[in-house]
Short mmCIF file of C-alpha atoms in Angstrom, two decimals:
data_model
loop_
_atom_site.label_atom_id
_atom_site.label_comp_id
_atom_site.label_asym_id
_atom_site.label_seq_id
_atom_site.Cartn_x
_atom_site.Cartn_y
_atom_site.Cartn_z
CA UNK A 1 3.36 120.31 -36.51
CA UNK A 2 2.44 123.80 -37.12
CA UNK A 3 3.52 123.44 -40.98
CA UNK A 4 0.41 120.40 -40.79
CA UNK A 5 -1.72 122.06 -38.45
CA UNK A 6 -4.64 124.09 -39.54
CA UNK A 7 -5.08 126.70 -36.71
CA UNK A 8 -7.82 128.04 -37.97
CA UNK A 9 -9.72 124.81 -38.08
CA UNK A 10 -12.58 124.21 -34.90
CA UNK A 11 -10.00 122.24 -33.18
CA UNK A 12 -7.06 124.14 -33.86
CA UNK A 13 -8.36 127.45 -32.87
CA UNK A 14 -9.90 125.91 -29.14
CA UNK A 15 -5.99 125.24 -28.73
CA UNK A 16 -4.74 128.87 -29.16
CA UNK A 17 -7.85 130.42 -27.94
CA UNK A 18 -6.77 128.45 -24.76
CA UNK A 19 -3.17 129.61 -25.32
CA UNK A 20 -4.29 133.22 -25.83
CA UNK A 21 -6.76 133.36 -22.08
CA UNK A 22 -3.71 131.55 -20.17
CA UNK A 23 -1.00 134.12 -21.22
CA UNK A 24 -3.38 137.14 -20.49
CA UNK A 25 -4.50 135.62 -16.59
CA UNK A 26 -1.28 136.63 -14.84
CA UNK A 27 -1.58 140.47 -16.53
CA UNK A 28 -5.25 140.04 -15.59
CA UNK A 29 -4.79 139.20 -11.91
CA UNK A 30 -2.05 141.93 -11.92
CA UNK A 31 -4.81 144.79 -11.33
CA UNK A 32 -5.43 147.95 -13.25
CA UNK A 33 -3.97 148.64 -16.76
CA UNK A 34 -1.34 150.65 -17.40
CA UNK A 35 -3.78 153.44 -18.87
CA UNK A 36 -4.65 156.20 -16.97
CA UNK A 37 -8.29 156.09 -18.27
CA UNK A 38 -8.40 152.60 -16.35
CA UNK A 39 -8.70 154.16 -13.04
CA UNK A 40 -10.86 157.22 -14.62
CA UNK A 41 -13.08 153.97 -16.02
CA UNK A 42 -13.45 152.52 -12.57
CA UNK A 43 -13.75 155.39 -10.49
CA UNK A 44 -16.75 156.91 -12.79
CA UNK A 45 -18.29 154.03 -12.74
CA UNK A 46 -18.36 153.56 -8.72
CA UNK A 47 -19.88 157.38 -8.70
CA UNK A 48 -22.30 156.29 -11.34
CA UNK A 49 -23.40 153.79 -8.95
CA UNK A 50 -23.19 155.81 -5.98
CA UNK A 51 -25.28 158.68 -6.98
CA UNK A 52 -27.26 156.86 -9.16
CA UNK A 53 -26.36 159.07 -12.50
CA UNK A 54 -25.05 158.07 -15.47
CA UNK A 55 -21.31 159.72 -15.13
CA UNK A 56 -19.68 158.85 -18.68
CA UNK A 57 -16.09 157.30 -18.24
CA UNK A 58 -15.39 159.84 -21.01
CA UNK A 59 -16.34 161.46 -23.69
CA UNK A 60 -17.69 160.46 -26.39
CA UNK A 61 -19.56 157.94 -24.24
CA UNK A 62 -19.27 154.37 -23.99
CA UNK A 63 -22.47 153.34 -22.70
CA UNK A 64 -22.80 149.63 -22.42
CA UNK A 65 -19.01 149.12 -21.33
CA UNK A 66 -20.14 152.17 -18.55
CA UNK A 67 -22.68 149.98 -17.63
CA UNK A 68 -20.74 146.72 -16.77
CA UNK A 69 -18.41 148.89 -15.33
CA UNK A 70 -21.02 149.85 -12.82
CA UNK A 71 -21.74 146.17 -11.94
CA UNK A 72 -18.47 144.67 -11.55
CA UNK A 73 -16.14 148.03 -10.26
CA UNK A 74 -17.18 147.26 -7.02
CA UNK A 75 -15.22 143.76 -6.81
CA UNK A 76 -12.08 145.14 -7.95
CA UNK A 77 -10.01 145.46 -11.19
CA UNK A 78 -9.91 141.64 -11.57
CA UNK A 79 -13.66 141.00 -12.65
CA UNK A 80 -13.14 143.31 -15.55
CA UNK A 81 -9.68 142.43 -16.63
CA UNK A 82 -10.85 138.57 -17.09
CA UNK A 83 -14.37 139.76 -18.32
CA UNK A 84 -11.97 141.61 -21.02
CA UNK A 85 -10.12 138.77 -21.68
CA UNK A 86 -12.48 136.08 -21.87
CA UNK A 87 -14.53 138.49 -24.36
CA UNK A 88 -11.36 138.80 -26.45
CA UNK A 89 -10.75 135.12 -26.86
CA UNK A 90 -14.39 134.58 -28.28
CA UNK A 91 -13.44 136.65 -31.40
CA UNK A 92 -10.47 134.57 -32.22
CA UNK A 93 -12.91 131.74 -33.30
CA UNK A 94 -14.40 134.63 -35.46
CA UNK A 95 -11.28 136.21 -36.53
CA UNK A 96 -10.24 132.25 -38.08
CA UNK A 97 -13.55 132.27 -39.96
CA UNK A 98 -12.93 134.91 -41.59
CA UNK A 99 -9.13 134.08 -42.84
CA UNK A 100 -10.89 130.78 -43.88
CA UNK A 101 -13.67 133.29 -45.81
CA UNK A 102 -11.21 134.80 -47.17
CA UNK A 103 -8.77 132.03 -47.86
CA UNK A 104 -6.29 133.72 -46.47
CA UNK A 105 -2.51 132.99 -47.32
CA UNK A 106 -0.27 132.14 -44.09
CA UNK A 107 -3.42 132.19 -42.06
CA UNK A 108 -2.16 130.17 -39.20
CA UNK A 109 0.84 133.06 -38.77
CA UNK A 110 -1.65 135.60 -38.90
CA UNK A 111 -3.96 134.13 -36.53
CA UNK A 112 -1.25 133.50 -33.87
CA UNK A 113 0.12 137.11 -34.51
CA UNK A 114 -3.53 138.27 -33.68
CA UNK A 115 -3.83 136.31 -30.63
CA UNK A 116 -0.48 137.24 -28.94
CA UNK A 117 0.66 140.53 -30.41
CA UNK A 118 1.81 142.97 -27.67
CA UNK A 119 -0.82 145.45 -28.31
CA UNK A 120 -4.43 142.20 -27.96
CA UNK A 121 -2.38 140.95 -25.43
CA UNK A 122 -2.21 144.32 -23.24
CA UNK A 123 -5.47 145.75 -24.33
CA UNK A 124 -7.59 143.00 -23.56
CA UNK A 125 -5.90 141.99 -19.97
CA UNK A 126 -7.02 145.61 -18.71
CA UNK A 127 -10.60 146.82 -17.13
CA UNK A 128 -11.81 148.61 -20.19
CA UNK A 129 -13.97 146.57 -21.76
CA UNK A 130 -15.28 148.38 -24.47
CA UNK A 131 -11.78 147.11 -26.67
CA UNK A 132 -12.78 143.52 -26.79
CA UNK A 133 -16.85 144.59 -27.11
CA UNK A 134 -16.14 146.69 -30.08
CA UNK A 135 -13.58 144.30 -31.79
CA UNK A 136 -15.72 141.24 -31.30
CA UNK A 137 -19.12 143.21 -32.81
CA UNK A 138 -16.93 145.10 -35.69
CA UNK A 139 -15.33 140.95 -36.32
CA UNK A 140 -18.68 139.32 -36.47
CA UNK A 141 -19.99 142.24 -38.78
CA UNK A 142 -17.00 141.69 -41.01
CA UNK A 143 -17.92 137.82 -41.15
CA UNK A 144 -20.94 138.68 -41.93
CA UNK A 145 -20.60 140.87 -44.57
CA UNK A 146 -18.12 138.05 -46.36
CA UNK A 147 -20.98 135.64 -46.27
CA UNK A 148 -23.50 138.14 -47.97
CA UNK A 149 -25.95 138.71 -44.69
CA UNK A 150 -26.92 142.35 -45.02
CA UNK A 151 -29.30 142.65 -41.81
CA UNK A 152 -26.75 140.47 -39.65
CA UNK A 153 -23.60 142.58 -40.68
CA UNK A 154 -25.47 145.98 -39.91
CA UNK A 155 -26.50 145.19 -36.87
CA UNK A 156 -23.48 143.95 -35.77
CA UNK A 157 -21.31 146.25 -37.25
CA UNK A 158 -23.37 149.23 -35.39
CA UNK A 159 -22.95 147.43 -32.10
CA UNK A 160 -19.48 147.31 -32.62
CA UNK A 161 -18.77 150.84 -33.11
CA UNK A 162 -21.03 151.49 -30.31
CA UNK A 163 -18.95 149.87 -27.32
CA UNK A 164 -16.07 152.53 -28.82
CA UNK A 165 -17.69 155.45 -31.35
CA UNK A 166 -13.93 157.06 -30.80
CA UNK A 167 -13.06 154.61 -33.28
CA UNK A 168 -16.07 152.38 -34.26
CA UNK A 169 -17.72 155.17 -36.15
CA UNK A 170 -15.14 155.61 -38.52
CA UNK A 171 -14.73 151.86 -38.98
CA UNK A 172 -18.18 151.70 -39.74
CA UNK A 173 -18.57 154.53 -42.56
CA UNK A 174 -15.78 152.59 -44.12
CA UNK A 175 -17.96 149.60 -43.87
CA UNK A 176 -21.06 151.32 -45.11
CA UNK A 177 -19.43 152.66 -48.41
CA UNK A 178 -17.91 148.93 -49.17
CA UNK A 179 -21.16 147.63 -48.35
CA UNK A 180 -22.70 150.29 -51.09
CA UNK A 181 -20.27 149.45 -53.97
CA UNK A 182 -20.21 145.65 -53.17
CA UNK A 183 -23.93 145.02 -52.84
CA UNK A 184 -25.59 148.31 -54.49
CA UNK A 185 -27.21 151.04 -52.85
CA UNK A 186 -30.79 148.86 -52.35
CA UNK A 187 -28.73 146.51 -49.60
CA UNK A 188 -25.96 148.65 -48.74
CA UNK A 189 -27.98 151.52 -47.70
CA UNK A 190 -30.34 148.79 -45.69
CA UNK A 191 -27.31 147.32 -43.87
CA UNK A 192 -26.02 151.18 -43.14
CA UNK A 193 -29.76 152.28 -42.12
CA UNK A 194 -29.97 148.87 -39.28
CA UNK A 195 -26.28 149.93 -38.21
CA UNK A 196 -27.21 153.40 -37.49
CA UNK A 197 -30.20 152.42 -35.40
CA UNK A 198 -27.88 149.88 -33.71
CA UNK A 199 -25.26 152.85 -33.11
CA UNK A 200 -28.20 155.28 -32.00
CA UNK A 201 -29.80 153.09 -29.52
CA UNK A 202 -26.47 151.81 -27.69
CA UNK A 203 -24.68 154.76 -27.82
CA UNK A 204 -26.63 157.88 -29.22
CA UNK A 205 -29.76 157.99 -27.43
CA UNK A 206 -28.57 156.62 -24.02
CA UNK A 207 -25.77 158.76 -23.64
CA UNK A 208 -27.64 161.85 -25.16
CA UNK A 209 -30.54 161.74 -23.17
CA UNK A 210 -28.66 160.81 -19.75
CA UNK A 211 -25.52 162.78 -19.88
CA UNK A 212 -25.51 165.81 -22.27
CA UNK A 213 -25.61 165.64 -25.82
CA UNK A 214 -22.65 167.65 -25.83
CA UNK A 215 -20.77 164.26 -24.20
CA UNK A 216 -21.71 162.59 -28.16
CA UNK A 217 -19.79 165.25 -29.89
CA UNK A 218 -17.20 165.97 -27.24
CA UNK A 219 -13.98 163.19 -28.74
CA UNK A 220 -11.66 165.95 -29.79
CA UNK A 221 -7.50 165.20 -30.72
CA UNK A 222 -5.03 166.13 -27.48
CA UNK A 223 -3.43 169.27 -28.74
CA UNK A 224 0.54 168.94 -28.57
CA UNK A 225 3.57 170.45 -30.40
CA UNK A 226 3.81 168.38 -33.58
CA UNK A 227 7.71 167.29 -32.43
CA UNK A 228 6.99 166.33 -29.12
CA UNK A 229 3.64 164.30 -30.63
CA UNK A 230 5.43 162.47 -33.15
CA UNK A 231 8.30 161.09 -30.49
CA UNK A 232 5.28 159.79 -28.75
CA UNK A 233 4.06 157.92 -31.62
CA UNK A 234 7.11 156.65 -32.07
CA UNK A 235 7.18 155.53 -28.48
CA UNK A 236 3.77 153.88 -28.73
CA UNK A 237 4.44 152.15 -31.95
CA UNK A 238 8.05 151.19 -30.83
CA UNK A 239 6.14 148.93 -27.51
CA UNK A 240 3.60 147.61 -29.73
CA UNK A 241 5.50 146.27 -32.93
CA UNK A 242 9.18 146.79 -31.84
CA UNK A 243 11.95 147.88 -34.62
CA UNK A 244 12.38 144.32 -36.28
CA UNK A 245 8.41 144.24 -35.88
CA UNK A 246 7.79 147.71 -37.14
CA UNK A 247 10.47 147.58 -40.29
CA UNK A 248 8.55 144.28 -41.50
CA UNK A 249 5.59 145.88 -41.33
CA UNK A 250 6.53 149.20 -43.56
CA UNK A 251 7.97 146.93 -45.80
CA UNK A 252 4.67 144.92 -46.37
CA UNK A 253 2.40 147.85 -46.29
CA UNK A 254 4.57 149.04 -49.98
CA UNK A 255 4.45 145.54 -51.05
CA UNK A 256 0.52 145.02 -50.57
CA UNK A 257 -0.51 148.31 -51.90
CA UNK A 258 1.36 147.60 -55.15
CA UNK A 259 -0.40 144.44 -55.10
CA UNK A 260 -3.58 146.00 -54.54
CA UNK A 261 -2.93 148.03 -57.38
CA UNK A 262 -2.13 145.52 -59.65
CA UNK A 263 -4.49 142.71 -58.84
CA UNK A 264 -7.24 144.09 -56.90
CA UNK A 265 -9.08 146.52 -58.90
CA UNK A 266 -12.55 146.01 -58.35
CA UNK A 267 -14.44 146.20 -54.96
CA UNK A 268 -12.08 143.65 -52.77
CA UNK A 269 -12.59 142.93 -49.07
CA UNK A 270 -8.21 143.45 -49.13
CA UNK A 271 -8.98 147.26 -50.09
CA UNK A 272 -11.61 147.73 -47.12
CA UNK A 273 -9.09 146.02 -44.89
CA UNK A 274 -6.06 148.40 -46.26
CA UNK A 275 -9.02 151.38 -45.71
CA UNK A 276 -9.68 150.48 -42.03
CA UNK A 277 -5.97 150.37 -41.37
CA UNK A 278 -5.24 153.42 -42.76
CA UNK A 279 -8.02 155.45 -40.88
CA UNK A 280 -7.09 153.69 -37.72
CA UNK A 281 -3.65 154.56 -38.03
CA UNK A 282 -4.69 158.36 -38.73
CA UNK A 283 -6.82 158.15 -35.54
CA UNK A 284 -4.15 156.69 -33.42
CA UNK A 285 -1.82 159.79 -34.73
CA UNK A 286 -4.24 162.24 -33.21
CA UNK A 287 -3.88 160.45 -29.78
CA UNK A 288 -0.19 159.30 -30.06
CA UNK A 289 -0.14 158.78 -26.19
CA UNK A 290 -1.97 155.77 -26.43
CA UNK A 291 -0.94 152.64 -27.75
CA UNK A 292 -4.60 151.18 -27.06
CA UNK A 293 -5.36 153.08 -30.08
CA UNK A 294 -3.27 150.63 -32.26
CA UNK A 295 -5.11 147.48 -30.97
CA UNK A 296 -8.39 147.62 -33.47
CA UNK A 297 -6.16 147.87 -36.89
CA UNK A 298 -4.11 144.60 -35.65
CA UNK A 299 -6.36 142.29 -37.92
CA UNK A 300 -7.13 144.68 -40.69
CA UNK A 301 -3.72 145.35 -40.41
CA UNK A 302 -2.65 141.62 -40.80
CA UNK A 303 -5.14 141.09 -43.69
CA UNK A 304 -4.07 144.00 -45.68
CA UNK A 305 -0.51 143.05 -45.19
CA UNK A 306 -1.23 139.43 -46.56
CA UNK A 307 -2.26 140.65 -49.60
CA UNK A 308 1.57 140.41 -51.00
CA UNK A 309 1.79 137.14 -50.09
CA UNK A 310 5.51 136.22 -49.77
CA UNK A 311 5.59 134.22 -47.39
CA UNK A 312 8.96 134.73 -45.79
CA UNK A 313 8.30 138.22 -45.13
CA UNK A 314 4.24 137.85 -44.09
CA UNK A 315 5.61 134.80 -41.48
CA UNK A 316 8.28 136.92 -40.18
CA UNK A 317 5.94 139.88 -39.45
CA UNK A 318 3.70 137.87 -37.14
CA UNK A 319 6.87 135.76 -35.42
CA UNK A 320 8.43 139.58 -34.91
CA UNK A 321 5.08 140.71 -33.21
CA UNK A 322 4.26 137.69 -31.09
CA UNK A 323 8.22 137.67 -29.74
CA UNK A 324 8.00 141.07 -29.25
CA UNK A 325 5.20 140.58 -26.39
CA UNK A 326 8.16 138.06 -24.79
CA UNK A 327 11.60 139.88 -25.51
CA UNK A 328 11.41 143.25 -26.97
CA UNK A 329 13.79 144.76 -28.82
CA UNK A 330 13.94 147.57 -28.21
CA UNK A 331 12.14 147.28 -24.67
CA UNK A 332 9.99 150.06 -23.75
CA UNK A 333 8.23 150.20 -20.75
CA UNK A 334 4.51 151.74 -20.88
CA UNK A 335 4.24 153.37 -17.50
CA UNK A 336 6.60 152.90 -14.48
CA UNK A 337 9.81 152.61 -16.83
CA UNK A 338 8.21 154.48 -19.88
CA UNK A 339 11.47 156.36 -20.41
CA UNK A 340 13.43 152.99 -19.29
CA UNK A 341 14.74 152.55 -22.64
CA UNK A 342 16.70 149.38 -23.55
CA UNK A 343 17.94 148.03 -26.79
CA UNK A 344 16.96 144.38 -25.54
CA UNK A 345 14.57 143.41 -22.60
CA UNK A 346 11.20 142.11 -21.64
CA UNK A 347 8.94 142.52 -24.17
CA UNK A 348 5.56 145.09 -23.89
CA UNK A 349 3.29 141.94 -22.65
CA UNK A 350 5.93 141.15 -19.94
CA UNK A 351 6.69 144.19 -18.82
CA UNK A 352 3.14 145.06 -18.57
CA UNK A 353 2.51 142.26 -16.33
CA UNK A 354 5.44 143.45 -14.01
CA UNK A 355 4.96 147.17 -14.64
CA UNK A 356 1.12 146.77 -13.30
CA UNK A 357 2.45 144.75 -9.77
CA UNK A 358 5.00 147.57 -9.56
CA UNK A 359 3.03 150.56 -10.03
CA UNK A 360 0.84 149.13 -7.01
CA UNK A 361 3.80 148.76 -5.11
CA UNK A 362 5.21 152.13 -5.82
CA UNK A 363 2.40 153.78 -5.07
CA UNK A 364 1.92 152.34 -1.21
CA UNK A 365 5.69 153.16 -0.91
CA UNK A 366 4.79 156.89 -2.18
CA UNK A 367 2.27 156.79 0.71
CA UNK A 368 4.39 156.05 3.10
CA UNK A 369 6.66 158.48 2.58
CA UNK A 370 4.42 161.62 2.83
CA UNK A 371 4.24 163.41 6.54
CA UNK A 372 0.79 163.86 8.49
CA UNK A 373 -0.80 166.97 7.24
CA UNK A 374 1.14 166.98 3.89
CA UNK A 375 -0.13 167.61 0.54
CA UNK A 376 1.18 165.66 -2.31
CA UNK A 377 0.32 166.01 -6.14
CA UNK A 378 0.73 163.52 -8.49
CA UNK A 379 -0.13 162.33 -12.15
CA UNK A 380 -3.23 160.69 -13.58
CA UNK A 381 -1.92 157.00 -13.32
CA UNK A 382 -1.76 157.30 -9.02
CA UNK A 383 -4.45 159.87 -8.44
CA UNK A 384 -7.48 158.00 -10.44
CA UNK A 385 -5.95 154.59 -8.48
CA UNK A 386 -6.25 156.79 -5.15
CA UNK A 387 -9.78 157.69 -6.31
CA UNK A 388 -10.94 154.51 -7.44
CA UNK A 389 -9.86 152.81 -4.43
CA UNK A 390 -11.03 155.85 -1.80
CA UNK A 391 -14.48 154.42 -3.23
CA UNK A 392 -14.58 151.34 -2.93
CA UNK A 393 -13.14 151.19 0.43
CA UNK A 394 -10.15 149.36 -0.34
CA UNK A 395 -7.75 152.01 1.79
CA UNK A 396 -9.33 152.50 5.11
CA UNK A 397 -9.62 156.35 6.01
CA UNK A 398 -9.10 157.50 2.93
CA UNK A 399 -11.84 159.40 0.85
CA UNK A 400 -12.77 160.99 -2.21
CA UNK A 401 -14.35 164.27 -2.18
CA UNK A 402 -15.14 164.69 -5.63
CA UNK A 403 -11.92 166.84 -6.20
CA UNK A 404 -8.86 165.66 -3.98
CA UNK A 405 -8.30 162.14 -1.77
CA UNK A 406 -7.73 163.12 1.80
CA UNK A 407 -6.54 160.59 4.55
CA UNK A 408 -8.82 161.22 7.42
CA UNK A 409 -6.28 159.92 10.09
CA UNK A 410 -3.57 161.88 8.94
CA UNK A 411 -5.17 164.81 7.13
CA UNK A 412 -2.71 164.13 4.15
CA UNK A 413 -4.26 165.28 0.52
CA UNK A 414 -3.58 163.79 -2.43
CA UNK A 415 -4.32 165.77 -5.53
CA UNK A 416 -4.21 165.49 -9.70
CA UNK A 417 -1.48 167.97 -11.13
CA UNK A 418 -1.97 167.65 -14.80
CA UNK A 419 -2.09 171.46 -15.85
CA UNK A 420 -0.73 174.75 -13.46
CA UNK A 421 -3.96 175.92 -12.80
CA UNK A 422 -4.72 173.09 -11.13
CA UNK A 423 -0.86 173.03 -9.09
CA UNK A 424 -1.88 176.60 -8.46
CA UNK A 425 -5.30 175.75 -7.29
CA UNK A 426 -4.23 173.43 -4.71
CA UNK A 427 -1.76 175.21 -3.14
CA UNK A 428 -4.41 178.06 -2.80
CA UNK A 429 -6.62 175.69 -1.31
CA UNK A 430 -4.62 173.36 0.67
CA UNK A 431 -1.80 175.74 1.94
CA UNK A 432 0.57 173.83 4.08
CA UNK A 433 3.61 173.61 6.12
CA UNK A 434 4.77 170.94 3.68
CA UNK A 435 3.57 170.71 0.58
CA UNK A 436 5.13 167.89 -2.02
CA UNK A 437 4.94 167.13 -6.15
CA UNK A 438 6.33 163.76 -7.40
CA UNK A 439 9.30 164.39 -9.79
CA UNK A 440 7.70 162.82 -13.02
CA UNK A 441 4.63 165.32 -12.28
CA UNK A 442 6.92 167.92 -11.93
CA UNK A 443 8.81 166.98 -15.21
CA UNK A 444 5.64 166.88 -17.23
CA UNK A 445 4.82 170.28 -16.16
CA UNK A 446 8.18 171.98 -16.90
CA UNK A 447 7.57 170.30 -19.99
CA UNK A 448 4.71 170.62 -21.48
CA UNK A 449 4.07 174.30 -20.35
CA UNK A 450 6.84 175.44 -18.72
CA UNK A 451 6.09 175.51 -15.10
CA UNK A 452 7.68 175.10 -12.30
CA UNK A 453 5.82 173.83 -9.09
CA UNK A 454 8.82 174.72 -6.77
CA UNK A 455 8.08 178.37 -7.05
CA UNK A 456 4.74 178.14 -5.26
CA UNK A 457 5.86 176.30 -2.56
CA UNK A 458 6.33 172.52 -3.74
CA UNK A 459 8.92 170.38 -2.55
CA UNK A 460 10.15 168.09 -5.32
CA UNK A 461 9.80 164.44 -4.38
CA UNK A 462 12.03 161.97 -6.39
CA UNK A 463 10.45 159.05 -7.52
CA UNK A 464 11.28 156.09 -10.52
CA UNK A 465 8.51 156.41 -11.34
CA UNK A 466 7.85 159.05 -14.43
CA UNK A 467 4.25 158.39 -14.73
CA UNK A 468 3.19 158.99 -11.05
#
C-alpha cells in the first residue's frame, strides 16, 4: 500500500496529517515542553497581561507568538501545545505541494519523515508557538516562490521569519538572493522589499517601539568552552536523528553536494534548500543546547538530501528518523534523564511525552521535601514552572515577586541559581537556618564556573533529576 499510495496526494496527505495531530495529543496534554524557555514563554506572557506591558518572552522578540501567548497562558500549557500542533499539521498539506512542485524523488518517505521526525514531533507538541508560525509562513513562501508569485512569496516569507527573526531572518536573506538570481533584480528586489515590510511591521516596529530597540538586536550566541559546546551538540543531534539516523544523513549530505555539483549548476531550488540547511545548521551550532534549533532545517534538510536520489539510502534516512521518535538508539533523554544515556530505549518523541509527566511529578515531590522557612535554589526548567504557575494561581499560596517564588503559608523561597552571583545573592538576601540547592543545580555550577554552593551555606539536595 504505501509502494501505491501517493501521500502527497489531497487524500493521502488528510491521512498522515491525521496521523501526525494524533501522535502529538498525548505530548500535548502532557503540559509544558521540555525547554526551559517554555515556562520563561508563559510566565512573560501572564506579566504582559498583568501589567499591561509588552514583556518580550526573549530577545530578539517574537511579537505575534507573545501575543497569543498573552491570550491563551492563562488556561494552562494545554491551549498552546494543541494550538502548536494543530498549526503544524496545516503545513504538511503545504510541505506535499511543494515535493509535488518539485517532483520530488521518494516523496512519500520524505513527507512521513517530516511529519514524525523526533525533532516536528517535539517542537510542535510544546507552548511555543512561534516554531509552527514561522515554519508554516517560511513553507507557504517557499510554495510560492516555486509557482513564480513574487508578491505572495514576499509577504509570506517576511511573516515567516517574523514569528522567529532568531532564525527566520537568515532564512529569508537566503531567500531574497535566490529570488534575485532566479527572477532578476526587477522581481527579486520587489519580493525582498514586501518581505521586509512584512518583517518590519510584525516584528520590527512592534517590538521596537514597545520594548526597547535594543530587544531587536539583542539574539547573541551562549558563550561556552568550545569542548564542552561541541558534546552538547552532539547530545542534541544524537536525540533528534539518533546514530543510525545521523550516519545516513552525513552520508547523503556528500552524496547530494556532489550531485549538486555535477547536475545542478544553474540557479536550482536543491541549492537554496542545501543553503538553508547549511545556515541553519551553523545557527543551531551557536546554541548547541537546544535541539529546537534543528527543527526548521528538517525539510530543507530532506530536500537537499533527495537530491542524490538513491533510493535505498534516501528511504532509509526518513525510516531511521521516524523510528527514532519510537525506539531510539541511542536513547537520550532531553531533560529529567538528559544524562540517562542508553544504547537502546524510548525514542526522543516517547520519552518526551514521559519526561514532561515526570518533570511535573518531580517537581511536587521536590516541594514536599523542603522544611517551613527553607530556601531552595533550583535550575531554569523548575523555577520558570514555579513562576508560571505562582501566576496563574495554579499553586495556592504561592507567589511570584518578580525575583523569587515564596510560599506564603510556609515562608519557603524558591529561587533561580543559574550563575554564582545570583547563589550568592540569595543567600545574602534570604539568610536562613536551612538553606538547600538541588544537586543538578549544584553540578552545573561546579561546572560551568567552578563554584561551589556548599561553601556559602547550601545544603546539597539529591535529586534524579539533572535539569532541576
Amino acid at each position: 500500500m504505501f509502494r501505491q499510495t501517493d501521500w502527497t496526494s489531497p487524500k493521502g496527505v488528510l491521512l498522515v496529517s491525521l496521523v501526525g495531530l494524533a501522535l502529538r495529543l498525548p505530548n500535548a496534554f502532557a503540559g509544558i515542553g521540555f525547554d526551559g524557555d517554555s515556562g520563561l514563554y508563559l510566565r512573560n506572557a501572564l506579566l504582559s497581561k498583568m501589567q499591561g506591558v509588552y514583556i518580550p518572552s526573549r530577545g530578539p522578540g517574537y511579537f505575534i507568538p507573545d501575543l497569543i501567548g498573552q491570550t491563551l497562558a492563562g488556561y494552562g500549557p494545554v491551549p498552546l501545545c494543541l494550538l502548536n500542533s494543530f498549526l503544524f499539521v496545516l503545513s504538511i498539506p503545504v510541505f506535499a505541494a511543494i515535493l509535488r512542485s518539485l517532483n520530488v524523488a521518494h516523496r512519500n518517505w520524505i513527507l512521513w519523515a517530516y511529519t514524525l521526525c523526533p525533532v516536528s514531533w517535539v517542537a510542535t507538541s510544546d507552548v511555543m508557538v512561534e516554531y509552527s508560525l514561522s515554519l508554516s509562513g517560511i513553507l507557504l513562501g517557499w510554495l510560492c516562490t516555486l509557482r513564480g508569485n513574487f508578491w505572495a512569496a514576499g509577504l509570506a516569507l517576511g511573516a515567516g521569519a517574523a514569528m522567529r527573526p532568531s532564525q527566520g531572518v537568515f532564512i529569508l536573506v537566503i531567500f531574497i538572493v535566490y529570488w534575485m538570481l532566479r527572477w532578476g533584480l526587477g522581481r527579486g528586489v520587489s519580493a525582498g522589499v514586501l518581505s521586509l515590510v512584512a518583517l518590519t511591521m510584525l516584528w520590527i516596529l512592534p517590538v521596537g517601539v514597545l520594548a526597547g530597540w535594543h530587544i531587536v538586536v539583542s539574539y547573541l550566541p551562549y558563550e561556552f568552552p568550545w569542548l564542552q559546546g561541541l558534546m552538547r551538540a552532539a547530545g542534541r543531534v544524537l536525540s533528534a536523528f539518533g546514530f543510525l539516523g545521523s550516519a545516513a544523513i552525513a552520508a547523503g549530505v556528500v552524496l547530494s553536494f556532489q550531485s549538486l555539483l555535477r547536475q545542478y549548476r544553474y540557479v536550482d531550488p536543491a541549492w537554496l534548500s542545501f543553503a538553508a540547511f547549511l545556515i541553519l545548521f551553523a545557527l543551531f551550532l551557536r546554541h548547541p543546547f537546544k535541539m529546537n534549533y534543528l527543527f526548521l532545517i528538517i525539510p530543507f534538510a530532506l530536500h537537499a538530501l533527495s537530491v542524490h536520489s538513491h533510493k535505498l539510502l534516501v528511504s532509509a534516512t526518513c525510516l531511521l528518523l521516524t523510528l527514532h521518535s519510537f525506539v531510539g538508539f541511542p536513547s537520550v533523554g532531553l531533560i529529567s534523564t538528559r544524562y540517562d544515556f542508553r544504547w537502546i530505549g524510548w525514542g526522543t518523541g516517547m520519552r518526551d511525552w514521559m519526561e514532561r509527566r515526570e518533570v511535573a511529578k518531580q517537581i511536587d515531590q521536590l516541594i514536599d521535601r523542603i522544611s517551613p522557612g527553607a530556601v531552595l535554589a533550583v535550575q531554569d526548567p523548575m523555577i520558570r514552572k514555579l513562576e508560571y504557575e505562582a501566576l496563574r494561581g495554579a499553586r495556592p499560596g504561592f507567589s511570584f515577586t518578580g525575583k523569587v517564588v515564596i510560599d506564603s503559608a510556609s515562608q519557603r523561597v524558591f529561587a533561580h541559581a543559574a550563575t554564582p552571583e545570583e547563589v550568592i545573592k540569595i543567600a545574602r538576601n534570604f539568610r536562613r537556618e536551612k538553606m538547600y540547592i538541588t544537586s543538578g543545580a549544584h553540578f552545573v555550577l561546579k561546572r560551568d564556573f567552578g563554584y561551589d554552593a556548599s561553601s556559602d551555606g547550601f545544603i546539597i539536595l539529591r535529586v534524579d533529576n539533572v535539569g532541576l
